[in-house]
Coordinates of C-alpha atoms in Angstrom, one line a residue:
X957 CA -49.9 -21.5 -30.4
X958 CA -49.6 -19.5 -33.6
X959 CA -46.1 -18.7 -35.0
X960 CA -46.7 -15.0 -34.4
X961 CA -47.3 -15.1 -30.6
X962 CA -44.0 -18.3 -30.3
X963 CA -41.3 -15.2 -30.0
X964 CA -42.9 -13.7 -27.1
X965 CA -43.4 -17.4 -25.6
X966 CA -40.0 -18.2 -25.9
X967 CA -38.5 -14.6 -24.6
X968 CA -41.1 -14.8 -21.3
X969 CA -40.1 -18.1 -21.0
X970 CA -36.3 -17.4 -21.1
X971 CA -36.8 -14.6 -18.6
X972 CA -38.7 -16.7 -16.1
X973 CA -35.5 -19.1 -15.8
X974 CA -33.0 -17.0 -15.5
X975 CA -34.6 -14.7 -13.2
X976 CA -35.9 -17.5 -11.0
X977 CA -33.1 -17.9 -8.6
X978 CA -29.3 -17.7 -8.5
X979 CA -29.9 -21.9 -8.2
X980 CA -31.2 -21.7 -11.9
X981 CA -28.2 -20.2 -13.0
X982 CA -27.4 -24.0 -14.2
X983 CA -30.2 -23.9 -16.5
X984 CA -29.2 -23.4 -20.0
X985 CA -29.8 -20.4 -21.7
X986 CA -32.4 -20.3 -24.1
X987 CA -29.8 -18.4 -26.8
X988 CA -32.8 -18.9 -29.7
X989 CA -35.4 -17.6 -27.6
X990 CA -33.1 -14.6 -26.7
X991 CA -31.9 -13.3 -30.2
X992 CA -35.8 -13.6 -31.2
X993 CA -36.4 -11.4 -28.4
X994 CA -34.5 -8.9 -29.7
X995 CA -35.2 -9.0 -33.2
X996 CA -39.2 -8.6 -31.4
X997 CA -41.5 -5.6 -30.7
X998 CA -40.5 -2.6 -27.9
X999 CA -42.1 -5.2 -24.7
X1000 CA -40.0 -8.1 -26.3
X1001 CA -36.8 -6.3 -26.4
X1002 CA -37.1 -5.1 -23.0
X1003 CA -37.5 -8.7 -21.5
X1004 CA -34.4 -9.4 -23.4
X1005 CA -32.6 -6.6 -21.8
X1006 CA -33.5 -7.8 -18.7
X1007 CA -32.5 -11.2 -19.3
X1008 CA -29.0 -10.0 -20.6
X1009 CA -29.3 -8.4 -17.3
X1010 CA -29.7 -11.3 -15.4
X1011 CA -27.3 -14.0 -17.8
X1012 CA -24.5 -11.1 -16.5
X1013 CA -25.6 -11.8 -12.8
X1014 CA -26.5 -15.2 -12.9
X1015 CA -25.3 -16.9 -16.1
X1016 CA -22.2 -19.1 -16.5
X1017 CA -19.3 -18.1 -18.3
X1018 CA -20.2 -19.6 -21.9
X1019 CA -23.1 -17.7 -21.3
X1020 CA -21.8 -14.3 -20.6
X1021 CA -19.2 -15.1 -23.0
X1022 CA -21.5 -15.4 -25.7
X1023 CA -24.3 -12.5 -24.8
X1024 CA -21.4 -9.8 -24.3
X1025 CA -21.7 -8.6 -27.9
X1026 CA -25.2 -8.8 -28.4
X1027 CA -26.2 -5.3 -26.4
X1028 CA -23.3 -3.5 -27.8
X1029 CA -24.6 -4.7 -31.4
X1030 CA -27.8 -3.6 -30.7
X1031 CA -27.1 0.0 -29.5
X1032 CA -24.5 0.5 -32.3
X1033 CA -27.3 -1.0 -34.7
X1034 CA -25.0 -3.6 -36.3
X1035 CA -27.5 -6.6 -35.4
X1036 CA -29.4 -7.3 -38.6
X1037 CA -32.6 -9.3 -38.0
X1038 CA -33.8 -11.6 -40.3
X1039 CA -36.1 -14.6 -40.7
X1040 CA -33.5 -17.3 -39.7
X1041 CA -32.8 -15.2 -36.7
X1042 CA -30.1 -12.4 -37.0
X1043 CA -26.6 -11.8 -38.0
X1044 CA -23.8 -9.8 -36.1
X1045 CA -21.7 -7.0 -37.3
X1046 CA -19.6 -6.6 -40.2
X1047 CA -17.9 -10.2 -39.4
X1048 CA -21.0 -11.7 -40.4
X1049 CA -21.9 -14.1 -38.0
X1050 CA -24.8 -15.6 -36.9
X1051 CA -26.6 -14.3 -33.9
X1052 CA -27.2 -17.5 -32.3
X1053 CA -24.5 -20.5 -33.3
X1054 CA -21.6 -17.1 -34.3
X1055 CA -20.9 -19.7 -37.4
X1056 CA -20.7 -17.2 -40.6
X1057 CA -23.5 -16.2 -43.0
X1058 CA -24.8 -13.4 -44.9
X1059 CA -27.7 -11.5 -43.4
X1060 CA -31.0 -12.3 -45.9
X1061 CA -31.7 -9.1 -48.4
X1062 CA -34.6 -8.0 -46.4
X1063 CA -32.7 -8.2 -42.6
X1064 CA -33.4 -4.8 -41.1
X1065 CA -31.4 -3.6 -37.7
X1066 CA -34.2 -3.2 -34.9
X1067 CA -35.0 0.5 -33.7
X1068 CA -34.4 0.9 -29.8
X1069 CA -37.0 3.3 -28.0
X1070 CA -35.1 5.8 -25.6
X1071 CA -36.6 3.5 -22.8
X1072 CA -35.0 0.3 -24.1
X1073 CA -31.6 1.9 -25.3
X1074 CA -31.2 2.6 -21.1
X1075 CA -32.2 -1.1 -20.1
X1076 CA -29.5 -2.0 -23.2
X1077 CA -26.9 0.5 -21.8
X1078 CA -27.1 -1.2 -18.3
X1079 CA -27.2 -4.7 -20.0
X1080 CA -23.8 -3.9 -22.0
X1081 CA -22.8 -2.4 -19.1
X1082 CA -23.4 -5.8 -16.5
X1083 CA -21.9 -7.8 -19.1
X1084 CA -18.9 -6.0 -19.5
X1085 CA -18.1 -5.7 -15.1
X1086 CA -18.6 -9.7 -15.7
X1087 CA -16.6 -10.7 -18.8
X1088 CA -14.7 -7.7 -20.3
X1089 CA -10.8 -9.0 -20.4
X1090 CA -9.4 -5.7 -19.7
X1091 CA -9.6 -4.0 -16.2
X1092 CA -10.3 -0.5 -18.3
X1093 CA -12.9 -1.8 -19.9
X1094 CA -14.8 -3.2 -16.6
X1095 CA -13.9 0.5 -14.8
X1096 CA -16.0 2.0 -17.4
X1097 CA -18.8 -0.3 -17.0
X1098 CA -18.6 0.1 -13.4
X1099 CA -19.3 4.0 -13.9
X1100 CA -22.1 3.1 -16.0
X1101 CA -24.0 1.0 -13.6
X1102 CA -23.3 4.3 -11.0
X1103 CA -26.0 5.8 -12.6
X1104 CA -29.1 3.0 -11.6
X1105 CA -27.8 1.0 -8.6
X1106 CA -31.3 0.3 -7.4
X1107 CA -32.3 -1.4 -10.6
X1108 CA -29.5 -4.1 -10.7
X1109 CA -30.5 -7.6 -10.3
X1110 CA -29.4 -8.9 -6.8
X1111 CA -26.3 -11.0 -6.6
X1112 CA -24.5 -9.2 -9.8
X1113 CA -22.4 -7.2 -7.9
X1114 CA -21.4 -9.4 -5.7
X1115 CA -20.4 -11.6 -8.2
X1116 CA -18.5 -9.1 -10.2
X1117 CA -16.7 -8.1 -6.7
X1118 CA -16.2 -12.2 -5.6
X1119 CA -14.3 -12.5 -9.4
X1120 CA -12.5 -9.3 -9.3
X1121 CA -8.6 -9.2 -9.7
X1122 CA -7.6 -5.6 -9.7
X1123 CA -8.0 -4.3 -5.9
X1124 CA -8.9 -0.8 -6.3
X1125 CA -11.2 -1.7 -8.6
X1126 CA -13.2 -4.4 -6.7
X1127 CA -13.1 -2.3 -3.5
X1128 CA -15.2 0.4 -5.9
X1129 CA -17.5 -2.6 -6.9
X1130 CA -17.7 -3.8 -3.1
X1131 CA -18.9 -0.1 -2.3
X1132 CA -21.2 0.1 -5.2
X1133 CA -23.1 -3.2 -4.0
X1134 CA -23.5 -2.0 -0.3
X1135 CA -25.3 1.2 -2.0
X1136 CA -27.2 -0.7 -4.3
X1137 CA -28.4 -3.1 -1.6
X1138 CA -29.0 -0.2 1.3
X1139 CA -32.0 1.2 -1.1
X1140 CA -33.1 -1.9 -2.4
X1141 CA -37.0 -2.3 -2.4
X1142 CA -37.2 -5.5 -0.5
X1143 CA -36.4 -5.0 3.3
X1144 CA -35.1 -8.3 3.8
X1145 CA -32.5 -7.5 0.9
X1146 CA -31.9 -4.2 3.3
X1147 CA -31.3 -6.3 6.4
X1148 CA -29.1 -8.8 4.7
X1149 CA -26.6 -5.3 3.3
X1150 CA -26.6 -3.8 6.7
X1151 CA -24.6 -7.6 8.1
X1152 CA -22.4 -7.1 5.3
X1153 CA -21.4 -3.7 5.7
X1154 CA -21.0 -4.4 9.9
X1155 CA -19.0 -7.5 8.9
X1156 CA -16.1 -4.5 7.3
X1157 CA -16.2 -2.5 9.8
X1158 CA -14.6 1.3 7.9
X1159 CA -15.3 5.4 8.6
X1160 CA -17.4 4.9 5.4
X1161 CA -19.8 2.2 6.5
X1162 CA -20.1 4.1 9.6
X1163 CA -21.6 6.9 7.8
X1164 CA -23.8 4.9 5.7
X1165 CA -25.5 3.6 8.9
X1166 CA -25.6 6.9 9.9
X1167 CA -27.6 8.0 7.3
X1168 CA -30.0 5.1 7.8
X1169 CA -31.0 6.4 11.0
X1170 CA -32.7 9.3 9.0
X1171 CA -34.4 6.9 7.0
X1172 CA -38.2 6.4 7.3
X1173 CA -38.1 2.9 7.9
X1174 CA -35.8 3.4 10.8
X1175 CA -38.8 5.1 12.9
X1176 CA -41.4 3.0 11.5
X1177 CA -39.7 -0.9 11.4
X1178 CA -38.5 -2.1 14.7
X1179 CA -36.8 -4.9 13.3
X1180 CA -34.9 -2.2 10.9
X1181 CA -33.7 0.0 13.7
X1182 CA -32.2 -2.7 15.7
X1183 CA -30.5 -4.0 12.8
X1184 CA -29.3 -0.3 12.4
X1185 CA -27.7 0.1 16.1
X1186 CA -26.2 -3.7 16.6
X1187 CA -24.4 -2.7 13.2
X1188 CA -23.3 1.1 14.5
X1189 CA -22.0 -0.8 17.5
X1190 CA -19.6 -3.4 15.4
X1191 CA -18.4 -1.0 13.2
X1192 CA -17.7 1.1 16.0
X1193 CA -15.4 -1.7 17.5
X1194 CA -13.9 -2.4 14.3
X1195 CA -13.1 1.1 14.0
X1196 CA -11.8 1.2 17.9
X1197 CA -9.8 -1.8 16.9
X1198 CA -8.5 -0.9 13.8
X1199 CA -7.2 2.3 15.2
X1200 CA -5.2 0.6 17.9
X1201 CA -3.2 -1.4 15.6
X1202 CA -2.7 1.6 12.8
X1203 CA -1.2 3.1 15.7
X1204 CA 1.1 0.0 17.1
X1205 CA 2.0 -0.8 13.3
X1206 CA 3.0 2.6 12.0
X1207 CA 4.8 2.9 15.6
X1208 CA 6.6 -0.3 14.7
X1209 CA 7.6 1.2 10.9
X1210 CA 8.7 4.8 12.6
X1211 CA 10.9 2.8 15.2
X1212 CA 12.0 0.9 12.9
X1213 CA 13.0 3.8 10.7
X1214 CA 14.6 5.4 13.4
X1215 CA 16.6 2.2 14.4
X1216 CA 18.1 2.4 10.9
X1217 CA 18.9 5.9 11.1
X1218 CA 20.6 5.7 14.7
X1219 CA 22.1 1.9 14.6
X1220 CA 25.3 3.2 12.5
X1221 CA 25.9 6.1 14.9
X1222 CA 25.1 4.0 17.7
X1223 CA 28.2 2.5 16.8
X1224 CA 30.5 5.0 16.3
X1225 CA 29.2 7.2 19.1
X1226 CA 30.1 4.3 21.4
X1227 CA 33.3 3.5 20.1
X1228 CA 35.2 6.7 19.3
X1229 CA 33.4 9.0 21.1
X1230 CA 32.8 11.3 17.4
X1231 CA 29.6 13.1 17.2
X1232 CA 29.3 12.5 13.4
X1233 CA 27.0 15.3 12.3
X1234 CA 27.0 13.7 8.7
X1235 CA 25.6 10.6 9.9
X1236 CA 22.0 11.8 7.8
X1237 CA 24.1 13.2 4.8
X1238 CA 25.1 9.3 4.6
X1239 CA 21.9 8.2 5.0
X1240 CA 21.0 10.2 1.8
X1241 CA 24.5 8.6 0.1
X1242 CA 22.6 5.5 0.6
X1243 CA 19.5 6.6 -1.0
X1244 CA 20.9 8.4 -3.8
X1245 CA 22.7 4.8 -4.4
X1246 CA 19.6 3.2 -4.5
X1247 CA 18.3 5.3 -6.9
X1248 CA 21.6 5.6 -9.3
X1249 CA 21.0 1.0 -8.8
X1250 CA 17.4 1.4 -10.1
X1251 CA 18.4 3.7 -13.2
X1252 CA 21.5 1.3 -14.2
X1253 CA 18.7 -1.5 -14.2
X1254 CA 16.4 0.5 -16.4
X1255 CA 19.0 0.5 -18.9
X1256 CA 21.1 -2.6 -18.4
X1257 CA 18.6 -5.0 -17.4
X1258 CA 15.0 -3.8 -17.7
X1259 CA 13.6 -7.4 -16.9
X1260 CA 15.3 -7.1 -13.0
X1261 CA 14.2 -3.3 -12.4
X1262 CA 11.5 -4.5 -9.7
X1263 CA 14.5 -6.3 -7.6
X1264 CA 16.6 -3.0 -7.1
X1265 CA 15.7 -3.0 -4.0
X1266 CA 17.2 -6.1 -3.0
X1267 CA 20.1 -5.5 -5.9
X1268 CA 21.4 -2.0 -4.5
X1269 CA 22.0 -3.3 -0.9
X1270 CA 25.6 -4.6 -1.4
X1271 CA 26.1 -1.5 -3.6
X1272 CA 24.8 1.1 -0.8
X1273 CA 26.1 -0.6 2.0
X1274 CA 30.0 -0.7 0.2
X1275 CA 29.9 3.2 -1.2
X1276 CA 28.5 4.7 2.0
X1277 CA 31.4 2.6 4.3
X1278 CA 34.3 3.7 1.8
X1279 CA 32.9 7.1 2.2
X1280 CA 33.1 7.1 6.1
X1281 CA 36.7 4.7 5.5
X1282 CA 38.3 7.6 4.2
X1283 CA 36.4 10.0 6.0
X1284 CA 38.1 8.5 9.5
X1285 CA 41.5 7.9 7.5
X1286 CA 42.5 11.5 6.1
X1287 CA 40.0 13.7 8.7
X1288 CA 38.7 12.1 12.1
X1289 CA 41.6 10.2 12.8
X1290 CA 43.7 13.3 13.2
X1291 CA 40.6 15.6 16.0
X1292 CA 40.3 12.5 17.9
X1293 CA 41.8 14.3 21.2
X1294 CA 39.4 17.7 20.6
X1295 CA 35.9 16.9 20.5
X1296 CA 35.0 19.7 18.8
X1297 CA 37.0 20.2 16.2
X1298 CA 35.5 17.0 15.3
X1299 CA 32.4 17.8 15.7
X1300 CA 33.0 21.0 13.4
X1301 CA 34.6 18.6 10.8
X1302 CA 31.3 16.3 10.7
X1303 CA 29.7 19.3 9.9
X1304 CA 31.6 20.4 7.5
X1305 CA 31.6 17.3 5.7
X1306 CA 27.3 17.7 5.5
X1307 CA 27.3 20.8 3.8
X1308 CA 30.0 19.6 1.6
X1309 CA 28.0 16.4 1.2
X1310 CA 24.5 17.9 0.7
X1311 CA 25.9 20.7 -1.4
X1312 CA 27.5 18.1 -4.2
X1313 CA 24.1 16.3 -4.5
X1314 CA 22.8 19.5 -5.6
X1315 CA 25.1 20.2 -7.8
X1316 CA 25.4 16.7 -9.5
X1317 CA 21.7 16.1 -9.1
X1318 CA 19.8 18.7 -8.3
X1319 CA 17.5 19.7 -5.4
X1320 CA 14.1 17.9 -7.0
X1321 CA 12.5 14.5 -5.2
X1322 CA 14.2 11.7 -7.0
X1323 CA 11.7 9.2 -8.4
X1324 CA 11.8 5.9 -7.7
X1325 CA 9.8 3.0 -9.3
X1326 CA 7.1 0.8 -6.7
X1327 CA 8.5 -2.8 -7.0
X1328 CA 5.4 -5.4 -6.4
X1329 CA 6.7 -6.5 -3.5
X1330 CA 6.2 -2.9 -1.8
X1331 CA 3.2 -1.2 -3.4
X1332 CA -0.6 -2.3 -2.0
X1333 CA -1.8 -3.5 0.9
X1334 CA -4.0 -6.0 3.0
X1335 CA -7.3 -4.2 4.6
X1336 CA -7.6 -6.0 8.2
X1337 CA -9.9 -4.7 10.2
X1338 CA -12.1 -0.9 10.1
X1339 CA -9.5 1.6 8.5
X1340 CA -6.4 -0.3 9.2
X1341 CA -4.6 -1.3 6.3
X1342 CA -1.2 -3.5 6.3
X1343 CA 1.0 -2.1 3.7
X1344 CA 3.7 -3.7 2.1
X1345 CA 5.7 -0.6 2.0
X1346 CA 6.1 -0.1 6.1
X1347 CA 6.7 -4.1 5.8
X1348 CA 9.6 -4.1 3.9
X1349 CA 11.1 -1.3 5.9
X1350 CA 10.1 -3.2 9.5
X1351 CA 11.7 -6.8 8.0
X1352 CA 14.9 -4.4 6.6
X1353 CA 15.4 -3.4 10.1
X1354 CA 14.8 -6.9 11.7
X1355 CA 17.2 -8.6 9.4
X1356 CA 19.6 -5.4 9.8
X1357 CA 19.6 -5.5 13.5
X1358 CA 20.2 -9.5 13.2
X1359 CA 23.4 -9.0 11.3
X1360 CA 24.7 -6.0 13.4
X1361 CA 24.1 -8.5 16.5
X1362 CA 26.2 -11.3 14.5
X1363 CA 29.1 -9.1 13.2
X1364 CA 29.5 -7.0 16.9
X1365 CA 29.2 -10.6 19.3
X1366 CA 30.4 -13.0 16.6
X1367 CA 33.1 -12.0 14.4
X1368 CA 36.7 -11.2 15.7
X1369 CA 35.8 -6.8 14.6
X1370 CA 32.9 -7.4 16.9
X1371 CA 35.4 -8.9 19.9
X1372 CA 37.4 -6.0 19.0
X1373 CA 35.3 -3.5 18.8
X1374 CA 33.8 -4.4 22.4
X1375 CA 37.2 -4.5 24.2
X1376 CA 38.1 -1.4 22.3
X1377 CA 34.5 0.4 23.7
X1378 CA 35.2 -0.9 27.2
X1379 CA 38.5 0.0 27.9
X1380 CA 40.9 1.4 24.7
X1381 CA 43.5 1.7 26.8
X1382 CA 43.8 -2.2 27.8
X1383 CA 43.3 -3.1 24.7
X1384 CA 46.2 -1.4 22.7
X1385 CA 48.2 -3.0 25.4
X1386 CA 47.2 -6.6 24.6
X1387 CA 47.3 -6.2 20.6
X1388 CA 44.6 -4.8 19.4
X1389 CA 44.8 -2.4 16.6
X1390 CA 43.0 0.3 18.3
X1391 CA 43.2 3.3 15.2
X1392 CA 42.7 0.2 12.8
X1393 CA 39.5 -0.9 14.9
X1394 CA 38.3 2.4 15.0
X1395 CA 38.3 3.0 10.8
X1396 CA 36.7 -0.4 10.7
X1397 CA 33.6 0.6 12.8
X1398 CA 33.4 3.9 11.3
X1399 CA 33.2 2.1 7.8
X1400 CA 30.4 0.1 9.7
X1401 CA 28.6 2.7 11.2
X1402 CA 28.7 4.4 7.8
X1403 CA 27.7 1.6 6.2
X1404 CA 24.7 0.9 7.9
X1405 CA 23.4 4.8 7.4
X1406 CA 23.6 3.8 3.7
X1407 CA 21.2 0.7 4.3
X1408 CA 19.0 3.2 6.1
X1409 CA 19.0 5.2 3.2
X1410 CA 17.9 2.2 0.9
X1411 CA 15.4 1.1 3.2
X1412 CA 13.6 4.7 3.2
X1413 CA 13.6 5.5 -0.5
X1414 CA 10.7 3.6 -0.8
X1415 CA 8.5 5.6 1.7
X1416 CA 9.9 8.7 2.3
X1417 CA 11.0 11.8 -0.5
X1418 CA 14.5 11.9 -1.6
X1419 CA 16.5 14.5 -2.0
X1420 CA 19.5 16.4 -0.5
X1421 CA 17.6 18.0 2.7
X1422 CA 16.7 14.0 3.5
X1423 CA 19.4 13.7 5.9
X1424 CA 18.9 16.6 7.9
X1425 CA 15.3 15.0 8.8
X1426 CA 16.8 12.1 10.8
X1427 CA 20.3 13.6 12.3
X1428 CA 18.4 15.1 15.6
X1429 CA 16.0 11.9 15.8
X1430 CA 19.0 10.0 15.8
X1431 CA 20.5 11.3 18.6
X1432 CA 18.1 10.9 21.2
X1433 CA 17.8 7.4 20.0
X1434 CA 21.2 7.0 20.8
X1435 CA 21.4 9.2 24.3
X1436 CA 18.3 7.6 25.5
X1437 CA 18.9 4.1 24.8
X1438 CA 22.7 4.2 26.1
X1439 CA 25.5 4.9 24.0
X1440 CA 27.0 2.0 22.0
X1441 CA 24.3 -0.3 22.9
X1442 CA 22.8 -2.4 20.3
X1443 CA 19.9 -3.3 22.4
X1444 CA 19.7 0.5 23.8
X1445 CA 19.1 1.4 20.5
X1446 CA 16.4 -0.9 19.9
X1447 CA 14.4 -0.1 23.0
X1448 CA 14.5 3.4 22.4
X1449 CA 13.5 3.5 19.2
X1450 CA 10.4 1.1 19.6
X1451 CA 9.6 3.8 22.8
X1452 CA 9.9 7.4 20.7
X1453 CA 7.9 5.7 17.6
X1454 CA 5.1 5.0 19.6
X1455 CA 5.6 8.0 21.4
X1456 CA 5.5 10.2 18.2
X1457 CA 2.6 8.2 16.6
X1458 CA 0.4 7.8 19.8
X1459 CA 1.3 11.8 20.1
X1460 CA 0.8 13.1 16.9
X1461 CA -2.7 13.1 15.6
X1462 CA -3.7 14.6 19.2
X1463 CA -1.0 17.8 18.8
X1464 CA 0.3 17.7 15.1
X1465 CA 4.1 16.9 14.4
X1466 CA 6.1 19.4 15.9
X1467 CA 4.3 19.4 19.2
X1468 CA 5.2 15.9 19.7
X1469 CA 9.1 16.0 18.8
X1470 CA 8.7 19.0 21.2
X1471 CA 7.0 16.6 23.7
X1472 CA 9.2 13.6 22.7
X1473 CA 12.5 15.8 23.2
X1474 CA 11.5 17.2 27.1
X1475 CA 10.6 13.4 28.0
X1476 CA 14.1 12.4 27.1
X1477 CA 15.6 15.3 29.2
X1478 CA 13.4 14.4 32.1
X1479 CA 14.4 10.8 31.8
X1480 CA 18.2 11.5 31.4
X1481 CA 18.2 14.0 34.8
X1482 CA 17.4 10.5 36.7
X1483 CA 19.4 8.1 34.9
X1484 CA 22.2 10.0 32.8
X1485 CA 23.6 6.8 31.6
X1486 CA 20.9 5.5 29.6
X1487 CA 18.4 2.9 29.9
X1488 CA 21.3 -0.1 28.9
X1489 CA 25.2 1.4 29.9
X1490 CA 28.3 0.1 28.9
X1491 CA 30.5 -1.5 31.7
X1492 CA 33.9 -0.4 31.6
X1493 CA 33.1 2.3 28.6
X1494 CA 35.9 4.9 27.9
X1495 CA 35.4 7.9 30.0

């Protein structure tokens, strides 16, 4: 074999082994072989881009490692060619070992034909999605290969997807392989993307079998269509599926939502007999707390802004029950005996509430900061995702409703607070301090709007109208569940969340408060009390 004819040798012979198999991915890369390819003629350089190609789907990391400049040196024509091989860019290394050495006087940078500049794009491009350190960098490459999804080797995006670490961005490469695999030329290729796409059951892949059925080989390949419809048929049960727990889930984070809001007036309702109409304007205390927490942290202590969270519950809890402390002490404890001058001082209080927010902090959505712990989400099954957000708030109300169970059954307030709720009367006459009792529990009650407030700010908008969006919810938790019942409460809300969410995408929003509210008032002609009543509670 003449000298002339070894370059082309060595470059089909590199080509063959890495395009073999993904087995002879093990095989060491022939890196000689390569750079002489692309110091070669127009055919030799486009075996080399292919086999940069396949050393991104196929090769090992060293490999990759080492090919990911070569492409990008070509296209930018900084690869100077010369008879001991070729030199790279302005650092002056050698092509092949990357130890440093002047390019000979003669080294010329190869010419790429428009044809061979594409394969070279899509080279640079495969290399980058596999070894680029920054996610930027592999986003860009991603968009690149976009253009020719047909043409990629198999196995390279898969691959890319399998060693992905940003999730938005490997869901994008997931999506991109399932196209690229869906017009492949082979049809067992075909056959083996449709079980991958039925084994994520989404809306998306739903369509894309869809469009298969309009596909020529769908008619003409019986083997093709009955791949086609066993896939329609999982993906429509994974869809089925997925909707059912969307809809349990997001019922569980509503009711949960709603506990929060109506625990505190739950409470106080039972207790006193006060319908505190700014029982949502402390909810919004709380949140505007939780914000004021996470801006202190910005400055203070930028390294514990993600924990604010978990920081501002002490805080919220403590400024929304000295709020409703002195709001029993110097207002509520002297209407006590009219109802509705009460109610018209709860009121009152709102508007004064809302309308010193706005002043102090304006009427915009406050911005809060997505801690780790509460941004993302885990894809289970068809369109259902488990996010962390609607977590947090569910395990906030859990732990919540734990601690209100401890404090009311097993603390001396909570033995007080129940003889005071069954019979006040009895139990001034054996001790207790009823008026005492009763600012306790309204400091409680008050206190525990603020940790609804806390627990919101990460999924809901803040701002001063906030409260107003819960007040009326709140309520019929309470009415329907039984006033001053802990468990009340708890059933109710679990049973007008789902209500709402089962409701909603069938009638829109307002239709299923609507719906929600004339349920309630059906329910309460038969059974006034409540589902759970007091014994003994103060008539």
């Amino acid at each position: 074999m003449t000298s002339r004819h070894l370059p082309t040798f060595l470059a089909g012979l590199l080509v063959s082994a890495v395009l073999a198999t993904p087995g002879a991915a093990a095989a060491a890369l022939d890196r000689a072989a390569l750079v002489a390819g692309l110091c070669g003629n127009a055919g030799q350089m486009f075996e080399a881009a292919a086999a940069l190609t396949a050393t991104a789907a196929t090769g090992s990391d060293e490999d990759r490692a080492w090919a990911l400049a070569l492409p990008r040196a070509l296209i930018e024509k900084t690869l100077a060619c010369d008879a001991a091989g070729a030199v790279l860019g302005n650092g002056s290394l050698d092509a092949v070992s990357r130890a440093v050495r002047e390019p000979a006087p003669d080294a010329r940078a190869p010419v790429l034909s428009l044809k061979n500049r594409a394969v070279f794009e899509q080279a640079d491009a495969a290399l980058a999605l596999r070894s680029a350190p920054g996610a930027g960098a592999r986003a860009a490459a991603l968009r690149m290969l976009e253009r020719r999804p047909a043409v990629l080797p198999e196995g390279l995006l898969d691959a890319a997807a399998a060693a992905e670490s940003d999730p938005a961005l490997k869901a994008q490469i997931v999506g991109l392989a399932q196209t690229a695999a869906l017009n492949a030329s082979d049809p067992a290729a075909r056959l083996r993307a449709i079980g991958r796409i039925a084994d994520n059951p989404s809306r998306r892949a739903l369509a894309q079998m869809t469009e298969l059925t309009h596909d020529p080989a769908y008619a003409a390949n019986a083997e093709f269509r009955a791949a086609i419809d066993a896939a329609t048929r999982r993906i429509e049960r994974g869809i089925a599926m997925g909707d059912v727990l969307a809809a349990l889930y997001n019922g569980l984070s509503f009711a949960s939502i709603l506990f929060m809001a109506a625990i505190g007036l739950a409470i106080i309702f039972g207790l006193m007999g006060v319908i505190n109409l700014a029982q949502g304007e402390l909810i919004m205390i709380g949140a505007y707390v939780t914000w004021m927490v996470q801006q202190g942290l910005r400055i203070v202590a930028p390294a514990l802004l993600d924990w604010y969270l978990i920081l501002a519950i002490p805080v919220a809890f403590v400024v929304t029950a000295a709020i409703g402390i002195a709001l029993e002490a110097l207002l509520l404890r002297h209407l006590y005996k009219r109802p509705l001058m009460s109610l018209l001082a709860t009121w009152a209080v709102s508007l004064f509430l809302v309308n010193l927010v706005r002043v102090v902090f304006g009427t915009q959505n406050m911005q809060f900061e997505t801690p780790f712990y509460v941004s993302g989400g885990v894809p289970v099954i068809g369109d259902f995702i488990f996010t962390w957000n609607r977590m947090f708030a569910i395990a906030f109300a859990v732990v919540t409703l734990a601690l209100t169970w401890a404090i009311v059954r097993r603390t001396p307030l909570g033995l007080n607070i129940r003889a005071v709720t069954q019979n006040r009367d009895m139990a001034a006459c054996i001790g207790i301090p009823t008026r005492r009792v009763d600012m306790m529990t309204f400091g409680l009650g008050s206190g525990l709007a603020g940790l609804a407030g806390l627990a919101l700010s990460p999924i809901y908008s803040v701002n001063p109208q906030m409260g107003q969006n819960f007040i009326i919810d709140s309520f019929m938790v309470v009415v329907l569940g039984g006033v001053g019942t802990i468990a009340g409460t708890v059933v109710a809300a679990l049973g007008i969340g789902q209500i709402n969410v089962l409701i909603e995408p069938l009638w829109g929003a307002v239709a299923a408060k609507v719906i929600v509210l004339l349920m309630i008032i059906a329910f309460l002609q038969w059974r006034p009390e409540g589902l759970f009543a007091v014994r003994g509670r103060r008539k």
